Short mmCIF file of C-alpha atoms in Angstrom, two decimals:
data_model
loop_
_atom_site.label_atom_id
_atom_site.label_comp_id
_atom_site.label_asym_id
_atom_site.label_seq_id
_atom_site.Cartn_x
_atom_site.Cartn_y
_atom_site.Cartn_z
CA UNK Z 657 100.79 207.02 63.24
CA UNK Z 658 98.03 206.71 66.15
CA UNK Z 659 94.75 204.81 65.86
CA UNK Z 660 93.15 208.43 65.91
CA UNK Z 661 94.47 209.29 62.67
CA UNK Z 662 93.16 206.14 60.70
CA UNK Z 663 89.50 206.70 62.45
CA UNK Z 664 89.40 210.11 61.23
CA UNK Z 665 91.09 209.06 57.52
CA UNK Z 666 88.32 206.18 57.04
CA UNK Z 667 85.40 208.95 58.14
CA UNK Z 668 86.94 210.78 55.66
CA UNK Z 669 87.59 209.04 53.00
CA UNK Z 670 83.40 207.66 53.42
CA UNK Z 671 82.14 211.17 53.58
CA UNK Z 672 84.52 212.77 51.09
CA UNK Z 673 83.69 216.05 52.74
CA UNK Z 674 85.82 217.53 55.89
CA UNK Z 675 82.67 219.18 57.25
CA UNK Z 676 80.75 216.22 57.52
CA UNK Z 677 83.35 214.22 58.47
CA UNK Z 678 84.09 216.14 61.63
CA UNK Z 679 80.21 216.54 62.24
CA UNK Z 680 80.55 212.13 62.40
CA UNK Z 681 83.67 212.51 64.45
CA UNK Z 682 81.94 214.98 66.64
CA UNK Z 683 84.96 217.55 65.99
CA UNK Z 684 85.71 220.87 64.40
CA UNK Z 685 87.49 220.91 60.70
CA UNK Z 686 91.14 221.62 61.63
CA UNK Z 687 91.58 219.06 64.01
CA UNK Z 688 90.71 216.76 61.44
CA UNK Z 689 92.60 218.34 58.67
CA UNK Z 690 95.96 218.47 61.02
CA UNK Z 691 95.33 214.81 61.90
CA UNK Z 692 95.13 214.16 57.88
CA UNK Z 693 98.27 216.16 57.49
CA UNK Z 694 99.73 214.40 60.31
CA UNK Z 695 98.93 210.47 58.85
CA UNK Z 696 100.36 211.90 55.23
CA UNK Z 697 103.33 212.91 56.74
CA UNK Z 698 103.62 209.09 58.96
CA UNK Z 699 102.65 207.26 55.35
CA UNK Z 700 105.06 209.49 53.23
CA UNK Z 701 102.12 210.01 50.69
CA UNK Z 702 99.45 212.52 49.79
CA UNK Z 703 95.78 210.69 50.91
CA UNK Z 704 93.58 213.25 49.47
CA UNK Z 705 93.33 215.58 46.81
CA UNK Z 706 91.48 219.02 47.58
CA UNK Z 707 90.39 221.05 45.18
CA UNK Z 708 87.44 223.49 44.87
CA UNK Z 709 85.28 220.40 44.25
CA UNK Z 710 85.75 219.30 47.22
CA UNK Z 711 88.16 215.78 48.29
CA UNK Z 712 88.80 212.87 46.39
CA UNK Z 713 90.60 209.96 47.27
CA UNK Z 714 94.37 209.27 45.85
CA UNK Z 715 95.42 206.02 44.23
CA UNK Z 716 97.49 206.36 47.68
CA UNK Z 717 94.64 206.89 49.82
CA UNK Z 718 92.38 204.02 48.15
CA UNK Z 719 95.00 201.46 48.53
CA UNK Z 720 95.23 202.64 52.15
CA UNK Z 721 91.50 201.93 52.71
CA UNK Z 722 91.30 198.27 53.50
CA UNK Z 723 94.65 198.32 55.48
CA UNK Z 724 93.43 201.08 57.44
CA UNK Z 725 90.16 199.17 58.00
CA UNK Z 726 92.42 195.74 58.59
CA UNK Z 727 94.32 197.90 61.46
CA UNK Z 728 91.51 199.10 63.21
CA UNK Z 729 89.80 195.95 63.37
CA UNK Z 730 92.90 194.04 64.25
CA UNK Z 731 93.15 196.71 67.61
CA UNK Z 732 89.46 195.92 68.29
CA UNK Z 733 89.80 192.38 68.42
CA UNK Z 734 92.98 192.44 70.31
CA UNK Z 735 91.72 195.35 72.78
CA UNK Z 736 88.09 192.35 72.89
CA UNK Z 737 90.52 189.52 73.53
CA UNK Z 738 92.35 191.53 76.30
CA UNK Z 739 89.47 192.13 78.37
CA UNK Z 740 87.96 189.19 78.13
CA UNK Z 741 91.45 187.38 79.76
CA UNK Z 742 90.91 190.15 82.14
CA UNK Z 743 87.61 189.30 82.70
CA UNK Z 744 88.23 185.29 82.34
CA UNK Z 745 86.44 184.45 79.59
CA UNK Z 746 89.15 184.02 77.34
CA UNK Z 747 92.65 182.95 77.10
CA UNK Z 748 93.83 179.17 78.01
CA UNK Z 749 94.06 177.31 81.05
CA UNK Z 750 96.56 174.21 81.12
CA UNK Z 751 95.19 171.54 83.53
CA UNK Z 752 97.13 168.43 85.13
CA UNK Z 753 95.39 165.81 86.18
CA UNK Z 754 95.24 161.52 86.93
CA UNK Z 755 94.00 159.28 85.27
CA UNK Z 756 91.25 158.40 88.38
CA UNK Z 757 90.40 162.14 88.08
CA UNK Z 758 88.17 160.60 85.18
CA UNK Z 759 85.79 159.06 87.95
CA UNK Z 760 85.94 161.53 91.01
CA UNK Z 761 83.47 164.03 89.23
CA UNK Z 762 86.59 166.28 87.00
CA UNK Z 763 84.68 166.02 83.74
CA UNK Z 764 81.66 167.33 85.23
CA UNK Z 765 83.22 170.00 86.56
CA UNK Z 766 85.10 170.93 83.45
CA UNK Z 767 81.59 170.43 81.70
CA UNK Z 768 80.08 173.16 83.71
CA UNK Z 769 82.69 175.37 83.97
CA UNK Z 770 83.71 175.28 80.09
CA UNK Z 771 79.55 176.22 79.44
CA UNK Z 772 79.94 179.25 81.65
CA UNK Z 773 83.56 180.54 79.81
CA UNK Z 774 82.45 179.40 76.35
CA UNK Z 775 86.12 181.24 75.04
CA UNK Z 776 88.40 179.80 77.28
CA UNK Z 777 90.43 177.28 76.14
CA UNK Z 778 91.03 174.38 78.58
CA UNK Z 779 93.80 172.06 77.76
CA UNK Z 780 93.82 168.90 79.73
CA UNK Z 781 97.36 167.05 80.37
CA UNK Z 782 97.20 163.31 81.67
CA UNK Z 783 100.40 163.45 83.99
CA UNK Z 784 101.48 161.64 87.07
CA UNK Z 785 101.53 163.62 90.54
CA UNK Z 786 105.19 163.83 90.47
CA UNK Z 787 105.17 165.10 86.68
CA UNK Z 788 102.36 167.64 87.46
CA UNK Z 789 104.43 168.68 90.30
CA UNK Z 790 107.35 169.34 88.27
CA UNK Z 791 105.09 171.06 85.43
CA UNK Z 792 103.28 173.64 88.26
CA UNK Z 793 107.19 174.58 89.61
CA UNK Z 794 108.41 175.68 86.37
CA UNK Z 795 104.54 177.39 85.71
CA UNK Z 796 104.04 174.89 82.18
CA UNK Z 797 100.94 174.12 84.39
CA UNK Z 798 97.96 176.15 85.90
CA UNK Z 799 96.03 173.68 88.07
CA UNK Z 800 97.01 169.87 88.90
CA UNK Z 801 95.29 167.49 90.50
CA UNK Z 802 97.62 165.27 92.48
CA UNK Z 803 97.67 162.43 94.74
CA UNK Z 804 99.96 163.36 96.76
CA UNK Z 805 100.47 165.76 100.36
CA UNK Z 806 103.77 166.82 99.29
CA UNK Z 807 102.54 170.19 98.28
CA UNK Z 808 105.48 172.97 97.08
CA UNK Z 809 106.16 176.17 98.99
CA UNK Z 810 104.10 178.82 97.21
CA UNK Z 811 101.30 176.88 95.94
CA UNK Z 812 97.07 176.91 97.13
CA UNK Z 813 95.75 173.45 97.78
CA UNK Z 814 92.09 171.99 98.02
CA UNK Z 815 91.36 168.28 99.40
CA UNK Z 816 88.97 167.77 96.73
CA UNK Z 817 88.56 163.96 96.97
CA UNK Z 818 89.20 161.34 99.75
CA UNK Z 819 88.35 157.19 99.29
CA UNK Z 820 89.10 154.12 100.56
CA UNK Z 821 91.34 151.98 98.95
CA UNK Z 822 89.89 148.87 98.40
CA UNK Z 823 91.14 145.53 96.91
CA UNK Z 824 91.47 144.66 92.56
CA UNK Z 825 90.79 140.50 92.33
CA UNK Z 826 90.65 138.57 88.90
CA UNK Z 827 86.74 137.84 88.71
CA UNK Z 828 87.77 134.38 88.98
CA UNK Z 829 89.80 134.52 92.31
CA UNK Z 830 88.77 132.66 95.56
CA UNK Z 831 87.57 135.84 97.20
CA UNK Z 832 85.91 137.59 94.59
CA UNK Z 833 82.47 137.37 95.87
CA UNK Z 834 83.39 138.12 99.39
CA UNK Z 835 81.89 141.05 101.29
CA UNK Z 836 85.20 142.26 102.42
CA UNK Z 837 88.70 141.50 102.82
CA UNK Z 838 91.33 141.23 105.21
CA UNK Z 839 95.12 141.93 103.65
CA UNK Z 840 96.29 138.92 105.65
CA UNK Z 841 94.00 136.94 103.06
CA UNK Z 842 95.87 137.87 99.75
CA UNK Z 843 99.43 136.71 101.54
CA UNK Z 844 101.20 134.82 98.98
CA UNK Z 845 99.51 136.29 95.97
CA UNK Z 846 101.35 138.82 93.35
CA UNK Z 847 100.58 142.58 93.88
CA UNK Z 848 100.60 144.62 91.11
CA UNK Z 849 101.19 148.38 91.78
CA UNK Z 850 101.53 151.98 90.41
CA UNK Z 851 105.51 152.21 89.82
CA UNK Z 852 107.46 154.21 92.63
CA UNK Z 853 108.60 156.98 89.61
CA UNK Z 854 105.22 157.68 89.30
CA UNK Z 855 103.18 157.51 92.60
CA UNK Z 856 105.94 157.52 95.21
CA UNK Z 857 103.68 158.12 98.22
CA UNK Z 858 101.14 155.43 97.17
CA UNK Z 859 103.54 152.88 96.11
CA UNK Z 860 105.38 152.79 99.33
CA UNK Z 861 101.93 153.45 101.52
CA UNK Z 862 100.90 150.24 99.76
CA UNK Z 863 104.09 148.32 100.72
CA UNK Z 864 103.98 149.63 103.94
CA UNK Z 865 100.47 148.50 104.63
CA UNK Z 866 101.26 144.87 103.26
CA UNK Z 867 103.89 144.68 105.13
CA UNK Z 868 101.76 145.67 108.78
CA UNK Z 869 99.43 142.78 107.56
CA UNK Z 870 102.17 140.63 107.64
CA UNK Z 871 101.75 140.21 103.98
CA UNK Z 872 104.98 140.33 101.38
CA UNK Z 873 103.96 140.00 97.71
CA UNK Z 874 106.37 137.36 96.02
CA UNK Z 875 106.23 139.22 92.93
CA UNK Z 876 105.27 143.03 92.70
CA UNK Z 877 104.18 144.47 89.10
CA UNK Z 878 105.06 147.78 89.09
CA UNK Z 879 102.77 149.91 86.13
CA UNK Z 880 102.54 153.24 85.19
CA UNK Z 881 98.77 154.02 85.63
CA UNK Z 882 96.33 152.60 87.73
CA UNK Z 883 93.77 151.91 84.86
CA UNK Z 884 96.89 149.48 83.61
CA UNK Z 885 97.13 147.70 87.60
CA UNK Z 886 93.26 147.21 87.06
CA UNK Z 887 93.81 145.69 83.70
CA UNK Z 888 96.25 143.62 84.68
CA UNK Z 889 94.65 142.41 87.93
CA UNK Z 890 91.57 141.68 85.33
CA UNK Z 891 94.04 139.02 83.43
CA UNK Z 892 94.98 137.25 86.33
CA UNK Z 893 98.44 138.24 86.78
CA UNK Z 894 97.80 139.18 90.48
CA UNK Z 895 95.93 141.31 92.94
CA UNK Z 896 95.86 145.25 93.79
CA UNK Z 897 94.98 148.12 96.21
CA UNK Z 898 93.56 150.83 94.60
CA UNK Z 899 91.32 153.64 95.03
CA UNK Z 900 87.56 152.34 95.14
CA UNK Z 901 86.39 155.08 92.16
CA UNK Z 902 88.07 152.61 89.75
CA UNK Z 903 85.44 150.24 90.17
CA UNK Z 904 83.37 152.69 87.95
CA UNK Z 905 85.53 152.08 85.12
CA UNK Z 906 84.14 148.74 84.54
CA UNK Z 907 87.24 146.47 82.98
CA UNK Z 908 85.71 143.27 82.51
CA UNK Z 909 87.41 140.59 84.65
CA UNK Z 910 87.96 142.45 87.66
CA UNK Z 911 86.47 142.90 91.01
CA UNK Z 912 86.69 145.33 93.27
CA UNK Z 913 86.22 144.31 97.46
CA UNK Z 914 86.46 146.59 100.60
CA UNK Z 915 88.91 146.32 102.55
CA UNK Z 916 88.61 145.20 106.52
CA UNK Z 917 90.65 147.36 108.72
CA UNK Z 918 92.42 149.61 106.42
CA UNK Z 919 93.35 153.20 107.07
CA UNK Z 920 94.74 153.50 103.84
CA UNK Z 921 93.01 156.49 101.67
CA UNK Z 922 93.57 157.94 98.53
CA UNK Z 923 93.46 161.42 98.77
CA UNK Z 924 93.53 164.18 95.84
CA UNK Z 925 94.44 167.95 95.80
CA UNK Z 926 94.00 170.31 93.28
CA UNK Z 927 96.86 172.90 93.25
CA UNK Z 928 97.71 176.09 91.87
CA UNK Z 929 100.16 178.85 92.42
CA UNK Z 930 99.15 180.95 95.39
CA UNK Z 931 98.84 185.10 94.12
CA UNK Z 932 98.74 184.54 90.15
CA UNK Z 933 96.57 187.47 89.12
CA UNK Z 934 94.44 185.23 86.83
CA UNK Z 935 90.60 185.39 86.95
CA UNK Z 936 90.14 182.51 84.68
CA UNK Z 937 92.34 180.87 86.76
CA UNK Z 938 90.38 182.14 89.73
CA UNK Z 939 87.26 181.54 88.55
CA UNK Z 940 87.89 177.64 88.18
CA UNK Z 941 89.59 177.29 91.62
CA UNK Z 942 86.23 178.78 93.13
CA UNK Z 943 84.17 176.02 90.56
CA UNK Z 944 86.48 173.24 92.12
CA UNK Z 945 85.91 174.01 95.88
CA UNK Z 946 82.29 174.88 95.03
CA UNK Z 947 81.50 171.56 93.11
CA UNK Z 948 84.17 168.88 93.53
CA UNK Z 949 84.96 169.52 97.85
CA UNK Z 950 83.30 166.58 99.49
CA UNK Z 951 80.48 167.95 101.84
CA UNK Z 952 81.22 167.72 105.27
#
């Protein structure tokens, strides 16, 4: 059975008449009454009956209707749906990102890409950078957006963000209202810092710096995301680096102050497999340079 035969049974079974029928299928009458012969010989039942007035419809043939309908409506959606991935409006796109994505300009971008591919389905996974880089590897991820240079063989990579890291203080510390910082300043204080499982790079650039300034934290909290450092920093269980976008998120009992001196940056790429022939994927690599690359 080919989708030819149930086009020419439905114009059929409407018109009730094999000469009008092929007139609406814009062929001559034995093509169409071979193709009929053909699609009773697929089903294993007579469709029609054909007498001398004219063609009626079996009980077989009526019952067939609406499936036949159902099947070529089915292959027009599905041959829709398959152009449109083609095309990149359609399908699903599985995104990694950070939690500080939320304040570097992502859901902006997201807004005005989602507007322009209405159909496309963008699913958004809050992951660590080493997570995400395990999730692109084994291709359960399209993009990520990682903190992180430690970019895998194979993949495309955008610098898409670059700050300062500047210091978290309770609002009630000594040095809150300062205009900047030195790291020599906090010595002696708790630091409390994204866990080395889930930031490697950062949590031993951190250290590292400290450690320059001469400055090693009695105590170091070690926390999963950096909304939960800033959180904690705000209750007065000690002080943090982190990157300065997090002052946006506005947790009530922290303060955010530059940093003197500091060369440490917190830098985010967005990644994707290098070669996937994906247009929607395409299509929001090209909205990510275009919108979220820092000028300059």
């Amino acid at each position: 059975m080919e989708f030819r035969h149930l086009r020419y049974f439905l114009a059929l079974a409407e018109e009730l008449h094999f000469g009008r029928a092929a007139q609406r299928l814009s062929i001559s009458q034995p093509p169409l009454s071979l193709n009929i012969q053909q699609l009773e010989a697929s089903v294993g039942a007579q469709l029609f009956t054909r007498n001398s007035r004219g063609v009626q419809l079996t009980a077989a043939g009526q019952a067939f209707v609406p499936a036949a309908r159902a099947l070529l409506a089915q292959a027009g959606a599905a041959m829709r749906e398959a152009r449109e991935v083609a095309q990149g409006q359609a399908g699903e796109l599985q995104i990694g990102f950070a939690g500080t994505l939320l304040y570097c300009g992502l859901p902006q971008v997201l807004q005005r890409f989602q507007a322009g591919h209405p159909k496309l389905r963008l699913v958004m996974r809050e992951l660590s950078s080493s997570e995400q880089l395990s999730e692109l590897v084994r291709d359960r991820l399209d993009v990520g957006f990682v903190h992180t240079p430690r970019v895998p063989p194979g993949f495309g990579q955008i610098l898409v963000a670059s700050q300062a890291m500047v210091a978290c203080l309770p609002q009630k510390h000594a040095l809150a209202k300062a205009r900047s910082i030195a790291l020599q300043d906090l010595q002696g204080q708790a630091l409390v810092v994204v866990s080395r499982t889930v930031s490697p790079d950062y949590h031993e650039r951190i250290l590292s710096e400290c450690e320059l300034a001469g400055w090693l934290p009695p105590v170091v909290h070690e926390l999963r995301h950096w909304l939960s450092v800033v959180a904690l920093v705000a209750q007065g269980q000690g002080v943090a680096l982190v990157p300065e976008a997090l002052a946006q998120s506005a947790l009530a009992g922290a303060v955010f102050v530059p940093l003197q001196g500091s060369a440490l940056r917190y830098d985010t790429r967005c990644l994707w497999r290098s070669g996937r022939d994906q247009t929607a994927l395409q299509d929001f690599v090209t909205a990510v340079r275009t919108d979220m690359v820092p000028a300059g």
